[in-house]
mmCIF file of C-alpha atoms in Angstrom:
data_model
loop_
_atom_site.group_PDB
_atom_site.id
_atom_site.type_symbol
_atom_site.label_atom_id
_atom_site.label_comp_id
_atom_site.label_asym_id
_atom_site.label_seq_id
_atom_site.Cartn_x
_atom_site.Cartn_y
_atom_site.Cartn_z
ATOM 1 C CA UNK A 3 23.854 -1.857 4.860
ATOM 2 C CA UNK A 4 21.935 0.825 6.626
ATOM 3 C CA UNK A 5 23.177 1.991 9.993
ATOM 4 C CA UNK A 6 19.815 3.216 11.000
ATOM 5 C CA UNK A 7 19.705 3.112 14.828
ATOM 6 C CA UNK A 8 16.098 1.631 14.615
ATOM 7 C CA UNK A 9 17.817 -1.675 13.484
ATOM 8 C CA UNK A 10 19.058 -2.206 17.103
ATOM 9 C CA UNK A 11 15.392 -2.067 18.111
ATOM 10 C CA UNK A 12 15.086 -5.477 16.570
ATOM 11 C CA UNK A 13 17.649 -6.899 19.020
ATOM 12 C CA UNK A 14 16.114 -7.687 22.412
ATOM 13 C CA UNK A 15 17.607 -9.194 25.651
ATOM 14 C CA UNK A 16 15.477 -11.204 27.992
ATOM 15 C CA UNK A 17 17.010 -12.976 31.044
ATOM 16 C CA UNK A 18 14.538 -15.826 30.628
ATOM 17 C CA UNK A 19 15.579 -16.472 27.006
ATOM 18 C CA UNK A 20 18.920 -18.052 26.318
ATOM 19 C CA UNK A 21 20.278 -16.765 29.495
ATOM 20 C CA UNK A 22 19.997 -13.113 28.415
ATOM 21 C CA UNK A 23 21.844 -13.508 25.189
ATOM 22 C CA UNK A 24 20.646 -10.979 22.404
ATOM 23 C CA UNK A 25 17.818 -12.432 20.353
ATOM 24 C CA UNK A 26 16.000 -11.123 17.292
ATOM 25 C CA UNK A 27 12.654 -9.434 17.723
ATOM 26 C CA UNK A 28 11.860 -11.134 21.093
ATOM 27 C CA UNK A 29 11.947 -14.534 19.360
ATOM 28 C CA UNK A 30 14.124 -17.629 20.325
ATOM 29 C CA UNK A 31 16.532 -16.947 17.526
ATOM 30 C CA UNK A 32 19.940 -15.848 18.906
ATOM 31 C CA UNK A 33 21.853 -13.082 17.182
ATOM 32 C CA UNK A 34 25.093 -15.117 17.844
ATOM 33 C CA UNK A 35 23.501 -18.089 16.021
ATOM 34 C CA UNK A 36 22.683 -15.907 12.830
ATOM 35 C CA UNK A 37 26.152 -14.395 12.966
ATOM 36 C CA UNK A 38 27.657 -17.935 13.197
ATOM 37 C CA UNK A 39 25.640 -19.090 10.226
ATOM 38 C CA UNK A 40 27.103 -15.951 8.338
ATOM 39 C CA UNK A 41 30.568 -16.711 9.414
ATOM 40 C CA UNK A 42 30.247 -20.294 8.307
ATOM 41 C CA UNK A 43 29.390 -19.126 4.827
ATOM 42 C CA UNK A 44 25.742 -19.615 4.857
ATOM 43 C CA UNK A 45 23.836 -17.048 2.691
ATOM 44 C CA UNK A 46 20.995 -14.741 3.778
ATOM 45 C CA UNK A 47 18.697 -16.997 1.421
ATOM 46 C CA UNK A 48 19.811 -20.125 3.406
ATOM 47 C CA UNK A 49 19.037 -18.309 6.612
ATOM 48 C CA UNK A 50 15.635 -17.344 5.360
ATOM 49 C CA UNK A 51 14.865 -20.975 4.268
ATOM 50 C CA UNK A 52 15.760 -22.128 7.761
ATOM 51 C CA UNK A 53 14.120 -19.394 9.537
ATOM 52 C CA UNK A 54 11.259 -18.024 7.256
ATOM 53 C CA UNK A 55 10.037 -15.730 10.063
ATOM 54 C CA UNK A 56 13.234 -13.586 9.690
ATOM 55 C CA UNK A 57 13.256 -10.448 7.479
ATOM 56 C CA UNK A 58 16.199 -8.986 5.775
ATOM 57 C CA UNK A 59 16.368 -6.130 8.380
ATOM 58 C CA UNK A 60 16.932 -8.687 11.060
ATOM 59 C CA UNK A 61 20.245 -10.016 9.552
ATOM 60 C CA UNK A 62 21.163 -6.345 9.025
ATOM 61 C CA UNK A 63 20.224 -5.785 12.626
ATOM 62 C CA UNK A 64 22.555 -8.639 13.885
ATOM 63 C CA UNK A 65 25.400 -7.359 11.845
ATOM 64 C CA UNK A 66 24.824 -3.780 13.224
ATOM 65 C CA UNK A 67 24.572 -5.194 16.699
ATOM 66 C CA UNK A 68 27.719 -6.967 16.404
ATOM 67 C CA UNK A 69 29.558 -4.035 15.009
ATOM 68 C CA UNK A 70 28.236 -1.740 17.669
ATOM 69 C CA UNK A 71 29.152 -3.959 20.467
ATOM 70 C CA UNK A 72 32.849 -4.286 19.643
#
């Protein structure tokens, strides 16, 4: 997984969307939802089937965001 700081640019926070929780690329897909799917054992392929608008870098950004916020 790349640790390119530009990955974090994919994560946005808007007070009017999900109460200000981090979201992916200003869409209504919460970082915590993607991380929860991964924690539940879903694969990236499963996530892409459910959310075809997502890109591989979005999942990397979620993981990087989670790591950088701990």
